Coordinates of C-alpha atoms in Angstrom, one line a residue:
M1 CA 0.0 0.0 0.0
E2 CA 2.9 2.3 0.7
W3 CA 4.2 1.6 -2.8
A4 CA 0.8 2.6 -4.3
R5 CA 0.5 5.8 -2.3
S6 CA 4.1 6.9 -3.1
R7 CA 3.4 6.5 -6.8
D8 CA -0.2 7.6 -6.8
A9 CA -1.0 4.1 -8.2
V10 CA -3.9 1.7 -7.8
V11 CA -3.6 -2.0 -6.9
I12 CA -5.9 -4.5 -8.7
E13 CA -6.8 -7.4 -6.5
D14 CA -8.2 -10.5 -8.1
D15 CA -10.5 -12.3 -5.7
Y16 CA -9.4 -15.6 -7.1
D17 CA -10.7 -18.9 -5.6
A18 CA -11.8 -16.9 -2.4
E19 CA -15.1 -18.9 -2.2
F20 CA -13.4 -22.3 -2.5
R21 CA -10.8 -22.6 0.2
Y22 CA -11.0 -25.9 2.1
D23 CA -8.8 -26.3 5.1
R24 CA -7.7 -22.8 6.0
E25 CA -9.2 -19.4 6.5
P26 CA -9.7 -17.1 3.4
V27 CA -6.9 -14.7 2.7
G28 CA -7.8 -11.2 3.9
A29 CA -8.6 -8.6 1.3
L30 CA -6.3 -5.7 0.6
Q31 CA -9.3 -3.7 -0.4
G32 CA -10.4 -3.6 3.2
L33 CA -7.1 -2.0 4.2
A34 CA -7.0 0.7 1.6
A35 CA -10.3 1.2 -0.2
D36 CA -8.9 4.4 -1.8
R37 CA -6.0 2.5 -3.5
V38 CA -7.4 -1.0 -4.3
I39 CA -9.7 -2.2 -7.0
S40 CA -11.0 -5.6 -6.0
I41 CA -12.5 -7.7 -8.8
G42 CA -14.5 -11.0 -8.7
T43 CA -16.8 -13.1 -10.7
V44 CA -19.5 -15.8 -10.4
S45 CA -18.0 -17.8 -13.3
K46 CA -16.7 -20.5 -10.9
S47 CA -19.3 -20.2 -8.1
L48 CA -22.3 -20.3 -10.4
A49 CA -21.7 -20.5 -14.2
P50 CA -19.4 -18.9 -16.8
A51 CA -22.4 -18.4 -19.0
L52 CA -23.7 -15.7 -16.7
R53 CA -20.8 -13.5 -17.6
I54 CA -21.2 -11.4 -14.5
G55 CA -18.4 -10.0 -12.4
W56 CA -17.9 -7.1 -10.0
M57 CA -15.5 -4.4 -9.0
L58 CA -15.1 -2.7 -5.7
C59 CA -13.2 0.5 -6.7
P60 CA -12.2 3.8 -5.1
P61 CA -15.0 6.3 -5.2
A62 CA -12.9 8.7 -7.2
L63 CA -12.8 6.2 -10.1
T64 CA -16.4 5.1 -10.1
E65 CA -17.8 7.4 -12.7
L66 CA -14.8 6.9 -15.0
I67 CA -15.2 3.1 -14.8
I68 CA -18.9 3.3 -15.4
E69 CA -18.3 5.4 -18.5
H70 CA -15.7 2.9 -19.9
K71 CA -18.0 0.0 -19.2
Q72 CA -20.9 1.6 -21.1
L73 CA -18.6 2.4 -24.1
N74 CA -17.1 -1.1 -24.1
D75 CA -20.2 -3.3 -24.1
R76 CA -23.2 -1.2 -23.2
G77 CA -23.4 -2.8 -19.8
S78 CA -24.3 -6.3 -18.4
P79 CA -27.8 -7.8 -18.7
T80 CA -30.0 -6.2 -16.1
L81 CA -32.3 -9.1 -15.4
D82 CA -29.3 -11.4 -14.7
Q83 CA -27.9 -8.9 -12.3
L84 CA -31.2 -8.5 -10.5
A85 CA -31.6 -12.3 -10.2
L86 CA -28.1 -12.6 -8.8
A87 CA -28.7 -9.7 -6.3
R88 CA -31.9 -11.4 -5.1
M89 CA -30.0 -14.7 -4.7
I90 CA -27.3 -13.0 -2.6
E91 CA -29.8 -11.0 -0.5
S92 CA -31.9 -14.1 0.3
G93 CA -29.0 -16.1 1.6
R94 CA -29.4 -18.7 -1.1
F95 CA -26.0 -17.8 -2.7
D96 CA -24.2 -18.5 0.6
R97 CA -26.1 -21.8 1.0
H98 CA -25.1 -22.7 -2.5
L99 CA -21.4 -21.9 -1.8
R100 CA -21.4 -24.0 1.4
R101 CA -22.9 -27.0 -0.4
M102 CA -20.5 -26.7 -3.3
R103 CA -17.5 -26.3 -1.0
T104 CA -18.4 -29.7 0.5
T105 CA -18.8 -31.3 -2.9
Y106 CA -15.5 -30.0 -4.2
A107 CA -13.7 -30.8 -0.9
A108 CA -14.9 -34.4 -1.3
R109 CA -13.6 -34.6 -4.8
R110 CA -10.3 -33.1 -3.7
T111 CA -10.0 -35.8 -1.0
T112 CA -10.8 -38.5 -3.6
L113 CA -8.0 -37.2 -5.9
V114 CA -5.4 -37.1 -3.1
A115 CA -6.4 -40.6 -1.9
A116 CA -6.2 -42.0 -5.4
L117 CA -2.8 -40.5 -6.0
A118 CA -1.5 -41.8 -2.7
E119 CA -2.6 -45.3 -3.7
H120 CA -1.6 -45.4 -7.3
A121 CA 1.2 -42.8 -7.6
P122 CA 2.6 -42.2 -4.1
E123 CA 5.9 -40.9 -5.4
V124 CA 4.1 -37.9 -7.1
R125 CA 4.3 -34.6 -5.1
V126 CA 1.0 -32.7 -5.3
T127 CA 0.6 -28.9 -4.7
G128 CA -2.1 -26.3 -5.1
L129 CA -4.7 -28.1 -2.9
A130 CA -5.5 -25.2 -0.6
A131 CA -8.1 -23.7 -2.8
G132 CA -9.8 -23.9 -6.2
F133 CA -10.6 -26.8 -8.5
H134 CA -7.3 -28.3 -9.5
A135 CA -4.0 -29.6 -8.2
V136 CA -0.5 -29.8 -9.7
A137 CA 1.3 -33.1 -9.9
H138 CA 5.1 -32.8 -9.9
L139 CA 6.7 -35.9 -11.6
H140 CA 10.1 -37.2 -10.8
G141 CA 12.6 -38.7 -13.2
P142 CA 12.9 -38.3 -16.9
A143 CA 9.6 -37.9 -18.8
D144 CA 8.2 -36.1 -21.8
E145 CA 5.1 -34.0 -21.1
Q146 CA 3.5 -34.5 -24.4
D147 CA 4.2 -38.2 -24.5
L148 CA 2.6 -38.6 -21.1
I149 CA -0.4 -36.6 -22.1
A150 CA -0.8 -38.8 -25.3
A151 CA -0.4 -42.0 -23.4
A152 CA -3.0 -40.9 -20.8
H153 CA -5.4 -39.9 -23.6
A154 CA -5.0 -43.5 -25.0
R155 CA -6.4 -44.6 -21.6
S156 CA -9.4 -42.2 -21.9
V157 CA -7.9 -39.8 -19.4
G158 CA -7.3 -36.1 -20.2
L159 CA -4.2 -34.7 -18.6
Y160 CA -2.9 -31.2 -19.3
G161 CA 0.6 -29.9 -19.0
M162 CA 1.6 -26.9 -16.9
S163 CA 3.6 -25.7 -19.9
T164 CA 0.5 -24.4 -21.6
C165 CA -0.3 -22.2 -18.6
S166 CA 3.2 -20.7 -18.0
S167 CA 4.8 -17.8 -19.7
S168 CA 8.0 -19.7 -20.5
H169 CA 6.1 -22.8 -21.8
A170 CA 8.8 -24.9 -20.2
T171 CA 8.1 -28.6 -20.2
E172 CA 10.7 -29.6 -17.6
P173 CA 10.4 -30.6 -14.9
V174 CA 7.1 -32.2 -15.8
Q175 CA 4.1 -30.8 -14.0
L176 CA 0.6 -31.9 -14.8
I177 CA -2.7 -30.2 -14.0
L178 CA -5.2 -32.4 -12.3
G179 CA -8.7 -30.8 -12.2
F180 CA -11.6 -32.1 -10.1
G181 CA -14.2 -29.3 -10.4
N182 CA -16.3 -31.0 -13.1
V183 CA -15.4 -34.7 -12.5
G184 CA -17.2 -37.0 -10.2
E185 CA -15.5 -39.0 -7.4
R186 CA -15.9 -42.3 -9.1
A187 CA -14.5 -40.9 -12.4
I188 CA -11.5 -39.4 -10.5
T189 CA -10.6 -42.7 -8.9
A190 CA -11.0 -44.5 -12.2
G191 CA -8.9 -41.9 -14.1
I192 CA -6.0 -41.9 -11.6
T193 CA -6.1 -45.8 -11.4
A194 CA -5.7 -45.8 -15.2
V195 CA -2.7 -43.5 -15.4
G196 CA -1.0 -44.3 -12.1
G197 CA 1.7 -46.3 -13.8
L198 CA 2.4 -43.4 -16.1
L199 CA 2.7 -41.0 -13.3
R200 CA 5.1 -43.3 -11.5
G201 CA 7.2 -43.8 -14.6
R202 CA 6.6 -47.5 -14.5
Y203 CA 5.7 -47.6 -18.2
P204 CA 7.5 -45.8 -21.0
A205 CA 5.4 -42.8 -21.9
S206 CA 5.5 -43.8 -25.6
Q207 CA 4.0 -47.2 -24.8
V208 CA 0.3 -46.9 -25.6
R209 CA -2.0 -49.3 -23.8
P210 CA -5.5 -50.2 -24.9
T211 CA -8.3 -47.7 -24.1
L212 CA -10.5 -48.4 -21.1
G213 CA -13.6 -50.4 -21.4
D214 CA -17.0 -49.9 -19.7
D215 CA -15.4 -50.4 -16.3
Y216 CA -13.5 -47.1 -16.7
P217 CA -15.6 -44.3 -18.1
A218 CA -13.8 -41.6 -20.1
T219 CA -12.4 -39.2 -17.6
T220 CA -11.0 -35.7 -17.9
V221 CA -8.7 -34.6 -15.1
R222 CA -7.9 -31.0 -15.8
T223 CA -8.3 -27.2 -15.5
C224 CA -6.0 -24.3 -16.3
S225 CA -7.8 -21.4 -14.8
T226 CA -11.0 -21.8 -13.7

């Protein structure tokens, strides 16, 4: 905040994953410390649905009119009825109830993912579990990211490399994104069971095994953002 004041600057604070933190308290907002220097932004794309295309900004009063003007010029504003429906949902307490229910659902999926990895790929280090809908698996030993992804796809499992989400696009060391937001617990277990050998490096990444049958439904374990 001292940096922002000394330069007459504004800090943009992205309220990312704030609604979905599982085993620790939410991180305090900077906006509450310096409302005149922080623009806090958020969205319901994760908590409700991306199709709503509704977000919000808590901005310094001195910038409000300018931001409203730019918003009008940019896209003529957001749909009024959608905003009113969301406001009613928040005011009635239903939005909070929805968040509590979904936190429980996602926490259970996260637990399932961790348990499946511990059983089928215990050597893999997993990070990024504190919040959100995905974890990052850090693989040990020599491996090729794209070969691993292709071999997993042959097992009807979608894995995604961290290289596509980094500015350097580095593929080493191999890090894979394991998402659980839109994947059921049974499918998570089946997916990790199917690729456990790949994650452990037991099979050469180029060795393609037959696709899964009916006992292992097609599974996508991913997310880059959201």
